[in-house]
Amino acid sequence: MPLFIVALGIIVLLILIMKWNIHTFISLIIVAFLIALSLGMPLKNIVASIESGMGGTLGSIAFVFGLGAILGKLIANAGGAQRIAITLIEKFGEKQIQWAVVIASFILGIALFFEVGLVLLIPIVYQIAKQTKVSFLSLGLPMVAALSVTHGFLPPHPGPTVIAQEYNANIGMVLLYGIIVAIPTTFISGPFFARFAKKWAPSAFDKLESGSLAEIGEAKQFKLEETPGFGISAFTALFPVLLMMLSTIISLFQGDKSGFIFDFFSMLGSPTTVMLLSVLLAIYTMGLARNIPMKELMSAAESSIRSIAMMLLIIGAGGALKQVLIDGGVGDYVAVLFDGSSISPIILAWLIAAVLRIAQGSATVAALTTAGLVIPLMAGSDVNLALMVLATGAGSLIASHVNDTGFWIIKESFGLTIKETFLTWTMLETVISISGLIFILLLNIFV
């Protein structure tokens, strides 16, 4: 019954948005209330659940998105994004630019959280698309594929790192096997998938207008000699990656130790701290060092925040819907469905995570809930623990749709309709999940 209620709620959401043209933000809140009531949640808890979902989601990403938008705007306004775009085009050539975007996104994605990677890369990728006169989405899909794969499969991202701890798996082996699985999965779900997506969602690839995050890159066109050098532009854009990598390396040497130094680098590597320091660096390298007045820099910062304000509300409302599904016990119901199953632990972990992901939206919640359900089933089994971590991560990525905040992030960032987002992003996440499982099963034969 809970799964039927969720499905019915999603249908109502689509009708509100697509048929009656009610704004996405309002529609999400209405459906969150309706589903909460239908799931039988106590009336006194419904508003608290919705508010905590909204606050919890925005609390974790509002700083990152806000500061990331400012960073992207400063780099774009100074001509730094244009310099990076032109240099990449010259190095790889226009025919291979899609692969350049995939490789760059994969490398950045290892260290960056998914949301941080989006706000940093979308303005640059948008500039590359304009320079090469190709569809923004034809470069954007491979980019988000690389970011999603690294987010789901590779430590130090939260999902695989915490699942590895839950399964007591060796984090180094998770990273090694994760890279082996992630590379072919990225290529399949990125450049190859984009070719097929263009056939069944041509309108999404024909769009000339940009989405909220891409508008950050809508800076004026410069003569190349007027732009900052490639080195300083790339350093400013990559500074968040360097800080996160430094923090990660320090944490690897921590072990059971504690102290001021480890606490300092842990704080330094948090996304909020990283993005704040990166914005301060960009104010200097992209602004003050080029004799741009502070007033002009702050005006650019303000305009960048305005461009993402509605997107943040929509993302927060998506988080509210997700929290209602969690508090309403949808995950517990799914657990009962698989109780006593005799399927292979790897396939079972993937399947439970997939059902949980589709039912309640959050990939991280799906992965962590799956770990708690599967651990008792692994007793007496000689299954490879690192591959169990990857299978759980793969299942938790499947079929992102309207109850997932990532769905709304992609929709708003690329200026897509709901139908176009289903045909591109939802399908892409499904391809990642299934391809990942296939490569995990193949790897299991040899290890």
PDB file of N, CA and C in Angstrom, residues 95-193:
ATOM      1  N   LYS A  95      36.155  18.189 -32.222  1.00  0.00           N
ATOM      2  CA  LYS A  95      35.539  16.873 -32.411  1.00  0.00           C
ATOM      3  C   LYS A  95      35.656  15.998 -31.164  1.00  0.00           C
ATOM      4  N   GLN A  96      36.671  16.229 -30.339  1.00  0.00           N
ATOM      5  CA  GLN A  96      36.898  15.405 -29.148  1.00  0.00           C
ATOM      6  C   GLN A  96      36.511  16.124 -27.862  1.00  0.00           C
ATOM      7  N   ILE A  97      35.826  17.253 -27.989  1.00  0.00           N
ATOM      8  CA  ILE A  97      35.577  18.076 -26.801  1.00  0.00           C
ATOM      9  C   ILE A  97      34.681  17.361 -25.793  1.00  0.00           C
ATOM     10  N   GLN A  98      33.791  16.496 -26.270  1.00  0.00           N
ATOM     11  CA  GLN A  98      32.921  15.754 -25.348  1.00  0.00           C
ATOM     12  C   GLN A  98      33.745  14.876 -24.413  1.00  0.00           C
ATOM     13  N   TRP A  99      34.774  14.245 -24.965  1.00  0.00           N
ATOM     14  CA  TRP A  99      35.642  13.400 -24.146  1.00  0.00           C
ATOM     15  C   TRP A  99      36.468  14.249 -23.182  1.00  0.00           C
ATOM     16  N   ALA A 100      36.854  15.445 -23.617  1.00  0.00           N
ATOM     17  CA  ALA A 100      37.585  16.343 -22.727  1.00  0.00           C
ATOM     18  C   ALA A 100      36.732  16.699 -21.513  1.00  0.00           C
ATOM     19  N   VAL A 101      35.454  16.967 -21.755  1.00  0.00           N
ATOM     20  CA  VAL A 101      34.536  17.304 -20.664  1.00  0.00           C
ATOM     21  C   VAL A 101      34.364  16.110 -19.718  1.00  0.00           C
ATOM     22  N   VAL A 102      34.231  14.898 -20.279  1.00  0.00           N
ATOM     23  CA  VAL A 102      34.066  13.694 -19.454  1.00  0.00           C
ATOM     24  C   VAL A 102      35.285  13.474 -18.564  1.00  0.00           C
ATOM     25  N   ILE A 103      36.467  13.535 -19.153  1.00  0.00           N
ATOM     26  CA  ILE A 103      37.702  13.278 -18.392  1.00  0.00           C
ATOM     27  C   ILE A 103      37.885  14.322 -17.298  1.00  0.00           C
ATOM     28  N   ALA A 104      37.665  15.598 -17.648  1.00  0.00           N
ATOM     29  CA  ALA A 104      37.811  16.662 -16.655  1.00  0.00           C
ATOM     30  C   ALA A 104      36.795  16.492 -15.528  1.00  0.00           C
ATOM     31  N   SER A 105      35.559  16.159 -15.872  1.00  0.00           N
ATOM     32  CA  SER A 105      34.500  15.999 -14.872  1.00  0.00           C
ATOM     33  C   SER A 105      34.782  14.800 -13.967  1.00  0.00           C
ATOM     34  N   PHE A 106      35.312  13.720 -14.546  1.00  0.00           N
ATOM     35  CA  PHE A 106      35.615  12.524 -13.760  1.00  0.00           C
ATOM     36  C   PHE A 106      36.711  12.824 -12.734  1.00  0.00           C
ATOM     37  N   ILE A 107      37.753  13.509 -13.180  1.00  0.00           N
ATOM     38  CA  ILE A 107      38.859  13.846 -12.277  1.00  0.00           C
ATOM     39  C   ILE A 107      38.382  14.764 -11.160  1.00  0.00           C
ATOM     40  N   LEU A 108      37.623  15.789 -11.539  1.00  0.00           N
ATOM     41  CA  LEU A 108      37.094  16.711 -10.534  1.00  0.00           C
ATOM     42  C   LEU A 108      36.090  16.011  -9.618  1.00  0.00           C
ATOM     43  N   GLY A 109      35.299  15.103 -10.196  1.00  0.00           N
ATOM     44  CA  GLY A 109      34.251  14.433  -9.444  1.00  0.00           C
ATOM     45  C   GLY A 109      34.761  13.532  -8.336  1.00  0.00           C
ATOM     46  N   ILE A 110      36.003  13.050  -8.452  1.00  0.00           N
ATOM     47  CA  ILE A 110      36.567  12.189  -7.403  1.00  0.00           C
ATOM     48  C   ILE A 110      36.649  12.958  -6.088  1.00  0.00           C
ATOM     49  N   ALA A 111      37.009  14.243  -6.180  1.00  0.00           N
ATOM     50  CA  ALA A 111      37.193  15.035  -4.961  1.00  0.00           C
ATOM     51  C   ALA A 111      35.986  15.885  -4.602  1.00  0.00           C
ATOM     52  N   LEU A 112      35.152  16.242  -5.600  1.00  0.00           N
ATOM     53  CA  LEU A 112      34.065  17.184  -5.360  1.00  0.00           C
ATOM     54  C   LEU A 112      32.747  16.480  -5.084  1.00  0.00           C
ATOM     55  N   PHE A 113      31.962  17.024  -4.169  1.00  0.00           N
ATOM     56  CA  PHE A 113      30.581  16.584  -4.025  1.00  0.00           C
ATOM     57  C   PHE A 113      29.826  16.897  -5.314  1.00  0.00           C
ATOM     58  N   PHE A 114      28.775  16.116  -5.569  1.00  0.00           N
ATOM     59  CA  PHE A 114      28.020  16.259  -6.818  1.00  0.00           C
ATOM     60  C   PHE A 114      27.560  17.705  -7.031  1.00  0.00           C
ATOM     61  N   GLU A 115      26.974  18.305  -5.993  1.00  0.00           N
ATOM     62  CA  GLU A 115      26.446  19.659  -6.123  1.00  0.00           C
ATOM     63  C   GLU A 115      27.555  20.674  -6.372  1.00  0.00           C
ATOM     64  N   VAL A 116      28.703  20.505  -5.683  1.00  0.00           N
ATOM     65  CA  VAL A 116      29.829  21.422  -5.872  1.00  0.00           C
ATOM     66  C   VAL A 116      30.343  21.325  -7.302  1.00  0.00           C
ATOM     67  N   GLY A 117      30.467  20.081  -7.804  1.00  0.00           N
ATOM     68  CA  GLY A 117      30.917  19.888  -9.174  1.00  0.00           C
ATOM     69  C   GLY A 117      30.009  20.556 -10.187  1.00  0.00           C
ATOM     70  N   LEU A 118      28.696  20.472  -9.937  1.00  0.00           N
ATOM     71  CA  LEU A 118      27.744  21.105 -10.856  1.00  0.00           C
ATOM     72  C   LEU A 118      27.938  22.612 -10.938  1.00  0.00           C
ATOM     73  N   VAL A 119      27.969  23.265  -9.770  1.00  0.00           N
ATOM     74  CA  VAL A 119      28.029  24.726  -9.798  1.00  0.00           C
ATOM     75  C   VAL A 119      29.358  25.230 -10.332  1.00  0.00           C
ATOM     76  N   LEU A 120      30.421  24.421 -10.225  1.00  0.00           N
ATOM     77  CA  LEU A 120      31.703  24.839 -10.772  1.00  0.00           C
ATOM     78  C   LEU A 120      31.810  24.565 -12.270  1.00  0.00           C
ATOM     79  N   LEU A 121      31.276  23.421 -12.713  1.00  0.00           N
ATOM     80  CA  LEU A 121      31.496  22.997 -14.092  1.00  0.00           C
ATOM     81  C   LEU A 121      30.464  23.521 -15.081  1.00  0.00           C
ATOM     82  N   ILE A 122      29.205  23.673 -14.654  1.00  0.00           N
ATOM     83  CA  ILE A 122      28.169  24.070 -15.617  1.00  0.00           C
ATOM     84  C   ILE A 122      28.490  25.394 -16.319  1.00  0.00           C
ATOM     85  N   PRO A 123      28.922  26.444 -15.599  1.00  0.00           N
ATOM     86  CA  PRO A 123      29.257  27.677 -16.334  1.00  0.00           C
ATOM     87  C   PRO A 123      30.387  27.479 -17.347  1.00  0.00           C
ATOM     88  N   ILE A 124      31.390  26.654 -16.992  1.00  0.00           N
ATOM     89  CA  ILE A 124      32.515  26.416 -17.904  1.00  0.00           C
ATOM     90  C   ILE A 124      32.058  25.593 -19.109  1.00  0.00           C
ATOM     91  N   VAL A 125      31.273  24.530 -18.850  1.00  0.00           N
ATOM     92  CA  VAL A 125      30.775  23.695 -19.947  1.00  0.00           C
ATOM     93  C   VAL A 125      29.863  24.510 -20.862  1.00  0.00           C
ATOM     94  N   TYR A 126      29.078  25.409 -20.275  1.00  0.00           N
ATOM     95  CA  TYR A 126      28.204  26.258 -21.084  1.00  0.00           C
ATOM     96  C   TYR A 126      29.035  27.149 -22.004  1.00  0.00           C
ATOM     97  N   GLN A 127      30.134  27.674 -21.476  1.00  0.00           N
ATOM     98  CA  GLN A 127      31.034  28.493 -22.310  1.00  0.00           C
ATOM     99  C   GLN A 127      31.642  27.653 -23.439  1.00  0.00           C
ATOM    100  N   ILE A 128      32.029  26.405 -23.122  1.00  0.00           N
ATOM    101  CA  ILE A 128      32.589  25.525 -24.150  1.00  0.00           C
ATOM    102  C   ILE A 128      31.554  25.259 -25.239  1.00  0.00           C
ATOM    103  N   ALA A 129      30.311  25.001 -24.837  1.00  0.00           N
ATOM    104  CA  ALA A 129      29.233  24.752 -25.807  1.00  0.00           C
ATOM    105  C   ALA A 129      29.032  25.954 -26.718  1.00  0.00           C
ATOM    106  N   LYS A 130      29.089  27.166 -26.136  1.00  0.00           N
ATOM    107  CA  LYS A 130      28.937  28.371 -26.950  1.00  0.00           C
ATOM    108  C   LYS A 130      30.104  28.542 -27.912  1.00  0.00           C
ATOM    109  N   GLN A 131      31.322  28.248 -27.433  1.00  0.00           N
ATOM    110  CA  GLN A 131      32.503  28.412 -28.283  1.00  0.00           C
ATOM    111  C   GLN A 131      32.503  27.426 -29.447  1.00  0.00           C
ATOM    112  N   THR A 132      32.063  26.191 -29.179  1.00  0.00           N
ATOM    113  CA  THR A 132      32.092  25.145 -30.208  1.00  0.00           C
ATOM    114  C   THR A 132      30.790  25.071 -30.997  1.00  0.00           C
ATOM    115  N   LYS A 133      29.784  25.887 -30.552  1.00  0.00           N
ATOM    116  CA  LYS A 133      28.477  25.920 -31.220  1.00  0.00           C
ATOM    117  C   LYS A 133      27.814  24.536 -31.260  1.00  0.00           C
ATOM    118  N   VAL A 134      27.915  23.805 -30.134  1.00  0.00           N
ATOM    119  CA  VAL A 134      27.231  22.510 -30.002  1.00  0.00           C
ATOM    120  C   VAL A 134      26.175  22.640 -28.913  1.00  0.00           C
ATOM    121  N   SER A 135      25.289  21.663 -28.840  1.00  0.00           N
ATOM    122  CA  SER A 135      24.227  21.672 -27.839  1.00  0.00           C
ATOM    123  C   SER A 135      24.814  21.650 -26.430  1.00  0.00           C
ATOM    124  N   PHE A 136      24.283  22.516 -25.588  1.00  0.00           N
ATOM    125  CA  PHE A 136      24.721  22.558 -24.192  1.00  0.00           C
ATOM    126  C   PHE A 136      24.528  21.200 -23.525  1.00  0.00           C
ATOM    127  N   LEU A 137      23.392  20.556 -23.776  1.00  0.00           N
ATOM    128  CA  LEU A 137      23.093  19.288 -23.123  1.00  0.00           C
ATOM    129  C   LEU A 137      23.978  18.153 -23.634  1.00  0.00           C
ATOM    130  N   SER A 138      24.436  18.233 -24.889  1.00  0.00           N
ATOM    131  CA  SER A 138      25.299  17.174 -25.416  1.00  0.00           C
ATOM    132  C   SER A 138      26.634  17.126 -24.674  1.00  0.00           C
ATOM    133  N   LEU A 139      27.042  18.242 -24.089  1.00  0.00           N
ATOM    134  CA  LEU A 139      28.230  18.256 -23.225  1.00  0.00           C
ATOM    135  C   LEU A 139      27.831  18.106 -21.760  1.00  0.00           C
ATOM    136  N   GLY A 140      26.640  18.613 -21.423  1.00  0.00           N
ATOM    137  CA  GLY A 140      26.198  18.570 -20.037  1.00  0.00           C
ATOM    138  C   GLY A 140      25.890  17.168 -19.537  1.00  0.00           C
ATOM    139  N   LEU A 141      25.292  16.318 -20.376  1.00  0.00           N
ATOM    140  CA  LEU A 141      24.973  14.949 -19.947  1.00  0.00           C
ATOM    141  C   LEU A 141      26.225  14.134 -19.606  1.00  0.00           C
ATOM    142  N   PRO A 142      27.258  14.128 -20.473  1.00  0.00           N
ATOM    143  CA  PRO A 142      28.490  13.422 -20.085  1.00  0.00           C
ATOM    144  C   PRO A 142      29.101  13.976 -18.803  1.00  0.00           C
ATOM    145  N   MET A 143      28.976  15.287 -18.607  1.00  0.00           N
ATOM    146  CA  MET A 143      29.518  15.903 -17.402  1.00  0.00           C
ATOM    147  C   MET A 143      28.801  15.377 -16.159  1.00  0.00           C
ATOM    148  N   VAL A 144      27.453  15.401 -16.158  1.00  0.00           N
ATOM    149  CA  VAL A 144      26.715  14.949 -14.975  1.00  0.00           C
ATOM    150  C   VAL A 144      26.844  13.435 -14.800  1.00  0.00           C
ATOM    151  N   ALA A 145      27.063  12.699 -15.892  1.00  0.00           N
ATOM    152  CA  ALA A 145      27.291  11.251 -15.777  1.00  0.00           C
ATOM    153  C   ALA A 145      28.562  10.988 -14.978  1.00  0.00           C
ATOM    154  N   ALA A 146      29.631  11.696 -15.302  1.00  0.00           N
ATOM    155  CA  ALA A 146      30.901  11.514 -14.595  1.00  0.00           C
ATOM    156  C   ALA A 146      30.764  11.901 -13.127  1.00  0.00           C
ATOM    157  N   LEU A 147      30.077  13.004 -12.859  1.00  0.00           N
ATOM    158  CA  LEU A 147      29.898  13.443 -11.472  1.00  0.00           C
ATOM    159  C   LEU A 147      29.043  12.458 -10.685  1.00  0.00           C
ATOM    160  N   SER A 148      28.010  11.913 -11.317  1.00  0.00           N
ATOM    161  CA  SER A 148      27.114  10.976 -10.629  1.00  0.00           C
ATOM    162  C   SER A 148      27.816   9.649 -10.338  1.00  0.00           C
ATOM    163  N   VAL A 149      28.588   9.165 -11.300  1.00  0.00           N
ATOM    164  CA  VAL A 149      29.303   7.892 -11.111  1.00  0.00           C
ATOM    165  C   VAL A 149      30.301   8.000  -9.959  1.00  0.00           C
ATOM    166  N   THR A 150      31.080   9.061  -9.957  1.00  0.00           N
ATOM    167  CA  THR A 150      32.071   9.214  -8.883  1.00  0.00           C
ATOM    168  C   THR A 150      31.378   9.400  -7.531  1.00  0.00           C
ATOM    169  N   HIS A 151      30.233  10.079  -7.538  1.00  0.00           N
ATOM    170  CA  HIS A 151      29.480  10.298  -6.298  1.00  0.00           C
ATOM    171  C   HIS A 151      28.947   8.973  -5.736  1.00  0.00           C
ATOM    172  N   GLY A 152      28.532   8.066  -6.617  1.00  0.00           N
ATOM    173  CA  GLY A 152      27.921   6.826  -6.167  1.00  0.00           C
ATOM    174  C   GLY A 152      28.897   5.702  -5.869  1.00  0.00           C
ATOM    175  N   PHE A 153      30.076   5.725  -6.536  1.00  0.00           N
ATOM    176  CA  PHE A 153      30.984   4.579  -6.448  1.00  0.00           C
ATOM    177  C   PHE A 153      32.283   4.822  -5.680  1.00  0.00           C
ATOM    178  N   LEU A 154      32.746   6.050  -5.619  1.00  0.00           N
ATOM    179  CA  LEU A 154      34.119   6.271  -5.168  1.00  0.00           C
ATOM    180  C   LEU A 154      34.223   7.008  -3.833  1.00  0.00           C
ATOM    181  N   PRO A 155      34.937   6.435  -2.854  1.00  0.00           N
ATOM    182  CA  PRO A 155      35.336   7.226  -1.696  1.00  0.00           C
ATOM    183  C   PRO A 155      36.244   8.362  -2.194  1.00  0.00           C
ATOM    184  N   PRO A 156      36.268   9.530  -1.559  1.00  0.00           N
ATOM    185  CA  PRO A 156      35.743   9.844  -0.226  1.00  0.00           C
ATOM    186  C   PRO A 156      34.314  10.384  -0.212  1.00  0.00           C
ATOM    187  N   HIS A 157      33.513  10.098  -1.256  1.00  0.00           N
ATOM    188  CA  HIS A 157      32.125  10.551  -1.237  1.00  0.00           C
ATOM    189  C   HIS A 157      31.382   9.876  -0.081  1.00  0.00           C
ATOM    190  N   PRO A 158      30.394  10.564   0.498  1.00  0.00           N
ATOM    191  CA  PRO A 158      29.752  10.067   1.731  1.00  0.00           C
ATOM    192  C   PRO A 158      29.141   8.687   1.601  1.00  0.00           C
ATOM    193  N   GLY A 159      28.380   8.449   0.490  1.00  0.00           N
ATOM    194  CA  GLY A 159      27.697   7.167   0.329  1.00  0.00           C
ATOM    195  C   GLY A 159      28.626   5.972   0.418  1.00  0.00           C
ATOM    196  N   PRO A 160      29.559   5.817  -0.552  1.00  0.00           N
ATOM    197  CA  PRO A 160      30.450   4.652  -0.511  1.00  0.00           C
ATOM    198  C   PRO A 160      31.336   4.598   0.722  1.00  0.00           C
ATOM    199  N   THR A 161      31.721   5.751   1.267  1.00  0.00           N
ATOM    200  CA  THR A 161      32.580   5.757   2.455  1.00  0.00           C
ATOM    201  C   THR A 161      31.842   5.199   3.665  1.00  0.00           C
ATOM    202  N   VAL A 162      30.614   5.661   3.893  1.00  0.00           N
ATOM    203  CA  VAL A 162      29.840   5.204   5.052  1.00  0.00           C
ATOM    204  C   VAL A 162      29.404   3.750   4.879  1.00  0.00           C
ATOM    205  N   ILE A 163      29.028   3.373   3.645  1.00  0.00           N
ATOM    206  CA  ILE A 163      28.618   1.979   3.405  1.00  0.00           C
ATOM    207  C   ILE A 163      29.795   1.044   3.653  1.00  0.00           C
ATOM    208  N   ALA A 164      30.991   1.457   3.229  1.00  0.00           N
ATOM    209  CA  ALA A 164      32.187   0.637   3.455  1.00  0.00           C
ATOM    210  C   ALA A 164      32.407   0.412   4.949  1.00  0.00           C
ATOM    211  N   GLN A 165      32.169   1.442   5.743  1.00  0.00           N
ATOM    212  CA  GLN A 165      32.301   1.295   7.198  1.00  0.00           C
ATOM    213  C   GLN A 165      31.235   0.342   7.747  1.00  0.00           C
ATOM    214  N   GLU A 166      30.015   0.470   7.231  1.00  0.00           N
ATOM    215  CA  GLU A 166      28.922  -0.396   7.691  1.00  0.00           C
ATOM    216  C   GLU A 166      29.209  -1.868   7.371  1.00  0.00           C
ATOM    217  N   TYR A 167      29.741  -2.135   6.176  1.00  0.00           N
ATOM    218  CA  TYR A 167      30.037  -3.510   5.751  1.00  0.00           C
ATOM    219  C   TYR A 167      31.396  -3.997   6.267  1.00  0.00           C
ATOM    220  N   ASN A 168      32.146  -3.076   6.905  1.00  0.00           N
ATOM    221  CA  ASN A 168      33.507  -3.391   7.348  1.00  0.00           C
ATOM    222  C   ASN A 168      34.403  -3.775   6.165  1.00  0.00           C
ATOM    223  N   ALA A 169      34.213  -3.076   5.036  1.00  0.00           N
ATOM    224  CA  ALA A 169      35.002  -3.332   3.825  1.00  0.00           C
ATOM    225  C   ALA A 169      36.251  -2.463   3.828  1.00  0.00           C
ATOM    226  N   ASN A 170      37.308  -2.944   3.187  1.00  0.00           N
ATOM    227  CA  ASN A 170      38.549  -2.178   3.054  1.00  0.00           C
ATOM    228  C   ASN A 170      38.319  -1.002   2.110  1.00  0.00           C
ATOM    229  N   ILE A 171      38.486   0.224   2.628  1.00  0.00           N
ATOM    230  CA  ILE A 171      38.168   1.416   1.840  1.00  0.00           C
ATOM    231  C   ILE A 171      39.079   1.546   0.624  1.00  0.00           C
ATOM    232  N   GLY A 172      40.328   1.068   0.745  1.00  0.00           N
ATOM    233  CA  GLY A 172      41.254   1.106  -0.384  1.00  0.00           C
ATOM    234  C   GLY A 172      40.805   0.198  -1.523  1.00  0.00           C
ATOM    235  N   MET A 173      40.290  -1.003  -1.162  1.00  0.00           N
ATOM    236  CA  MET A 173      39.795  -1.920  -2.195  1.00  0.00           C
ATOM    237  C   MET A 173      38.514  -1.385  -2.823  1.00  0.00           C
ATOM    238  N   VAL A 174      37.676  -0.710  -2.015  1.00  0.00           N
ATOM    239  CA  VAL A 174      36.465  -0.091  -2.567  1.00  0.00           C
ATOM    240  C   VAL A 174      36.860   0.948  -3.616  1.00  0.00           C
ATOM    241  N   LEU A 175      37.866   1.745  -3.307  1.00  0.00           N
ATOM    242  CA  LEU A 175      38.324   2.771  -4.249  1.00  0.00           C
ATOM    243  C   LEU A 175      38.913   2.133  -5.508  1.00  0.00           C
ATOM    244  N   LEU A 176      39.734   1.093  -5.343  1.00  0.00           N
ATOM    245  CA  LEU A 176      40.366   0.427  -6.483  1.00  0.00           C
ATOM    246  C   LEU A 176      39.310  -0.210  -7.386  1.00  0.00           C
ATOM    247  N   TYR A 177      38.451  -1.052  -6.813  1.00  0.00           N
ATOM    248  CA  TYR A 177      37.397  -1.687  -7.608  1.00  0.00           C
ATOM    249  C   TYR A 177      36.413  -0.644  -8.151  1.00  0.00           C
ATOM    250  N   GLY A 178      36.192   0.404  -7.352  1.00  0.00           N
ATOM    251  CA  GLY A 178      35.283   1.461  -7.782  1.00  0.00           C
ATOM    252  C   GLY A 178      35.767   2.149  -9.043  1.00  0.00           C
ATOM    253  N   ILE A 179      37.067   2.409  -9.126  1.00  0.00           N
ATOM    254  CA  ILE A 179      37.620   3.044 -10.329  1.00  0.00           C
ATOM    255  C   ILE A 179      37.503   2.116 -11.528  1.00  0.00           C
ATOM    256  N   ILE A 180      37.760   0.807 -11.303  1.00  0.00           N
ATOM    257  CA  ILE A 180      37.655  -0.178 -12.391  1.00  0.00           C
ATOM    258  C   ILE A 180      36.229  -0.212 -12.943  1.00  0.00           C
ATOM    259  N   VAL A 181      35.245  -0.132 -12.059  1.00  0.00           N
ATOM    260  CA  VAL A 181      33.840  -0.146 -12.484  1.00  0.00           C
ATOM    261  C   VAL A 181      33.421   1.214 -13.032  1.00  0.00           C
ATOM    262  N   ALA A 182      33.914   2.284 -12.409  1.00  0.00           N
ATOM    263  CA  ALA A 182      33.450   3.639 -12.738  1.00  0.00           C
ATOM    264  C   ALA A 182      33.875   4.088 -14.133  1.00  0.00           C
ATOM    265  N   ILE A 183      35.066   3.718 -14.577  1.00  0.00           N
ATOM    266  CA  ILE A 183      35.565   4.218 -15.864  1.00  0.00           C
ATOM    267  C   ILE A 183      34.690   3.753 -17.037  1.00  0.00           C
ATOM    268  N   PRO A 184      34.471   2.433 -17.221  1.00  0.00           N
ATOM    269  CA  PRO A 184      33.595   2.034 -18.334  1.00  0.00           C
ATOM    270  C   PRO A 184      32.148   2.483 -18.150  1.00  0.00           C
ATOM    271  N   THR A 185      31.679   2.528 -16.890  1.00  0.00           N
ATOM    272  CA  THR A 185      30.312   2.992 -16.632  1.00  0.00           C
ATOM    273  C   THR A 185      30.138   4.448 -17.051  1.00  0.00           C
ATOM    274  N   THR A 186      31.147   5.271 -16.785  1.00  0.00           N
ATOM    275  CA  THR A 186      31.095   6.685 -17.168  1.00  0.00           C
ATOM    276  C   THR A 186      31.052   6.847 -18.676  1.00  0.00           C
ATOM    277  N   PHE A 187      31.881   6.097 -19.383  1.00  0.00           N
ATOM    278  CA  PHE A 187      31.912   6.220 -20.843  1.00  0.00           C
ATOM    279  C   PHE A 187      30.588   5.770 -21.473  1.00  0.00           C
ATOM    280  N   ILE A 188      29.998   4.699 -20.929  1.00  0.00           N
ATOM    281  CA  ILE A 188      28.722   4.208 -21.468  1.00  0.00           C
ATOM    282  C   ILE A 188      27.586   5.188 -21.171  1.00  0.00           C
ATOM    283  N   SER A 189      27.515   5.656 -19.936  1.00  0.00           N
ATOM    284  CA  SER A 189      26.414   6.542 -19.535  1.00  0.00           C
ATOM    285  C   SER A 189      26.629   7.979 -19.973  1.00  0.00           C
ATOM    286  N   GLY A 190      27.854   8.323 -20.367  1.00  0.00           N
ATOM    287  CA  GLY A 190      28.150   9.683 -20.790  1.00  0.00           C
ATOM    288  C   GLY A 190      28.037   9.874 -22.288  1.00  0.00           C
ATOM    289  N   PRO A 191      29.179   9.855 -23.011  1.00  0.00           N
ATOM    290  CA  PRO A 191      29.146  10.125 -24.460  1.00  0.00           C
ATOM    291  C   PRO A 191      28.248   9.184 -25.258  1.00  0.00           C
ATOM    292  N   PHE A 192      28.271   7.880 -24.943  1.00  0.00           N
ATOM    293  CA  PHE A 192      27.474   6.930 -25.727  1.00  0.00           C
ATOM    294  C   PHE A 192      25.983   7.115 -25.475  1.00  0.00           C
ATOM    295  N   PHE A 193      25.601   7.281 -24.217  1.00  0.00           N
ATOM    296  CA  PHE A 193      24.187   7.479 -23.915  1.00  0.00           C
ATOM    297  C   PHE A 193      23.663   8.773 -24.530  1.00  0.00           C
TER     298      PHE A 193
END
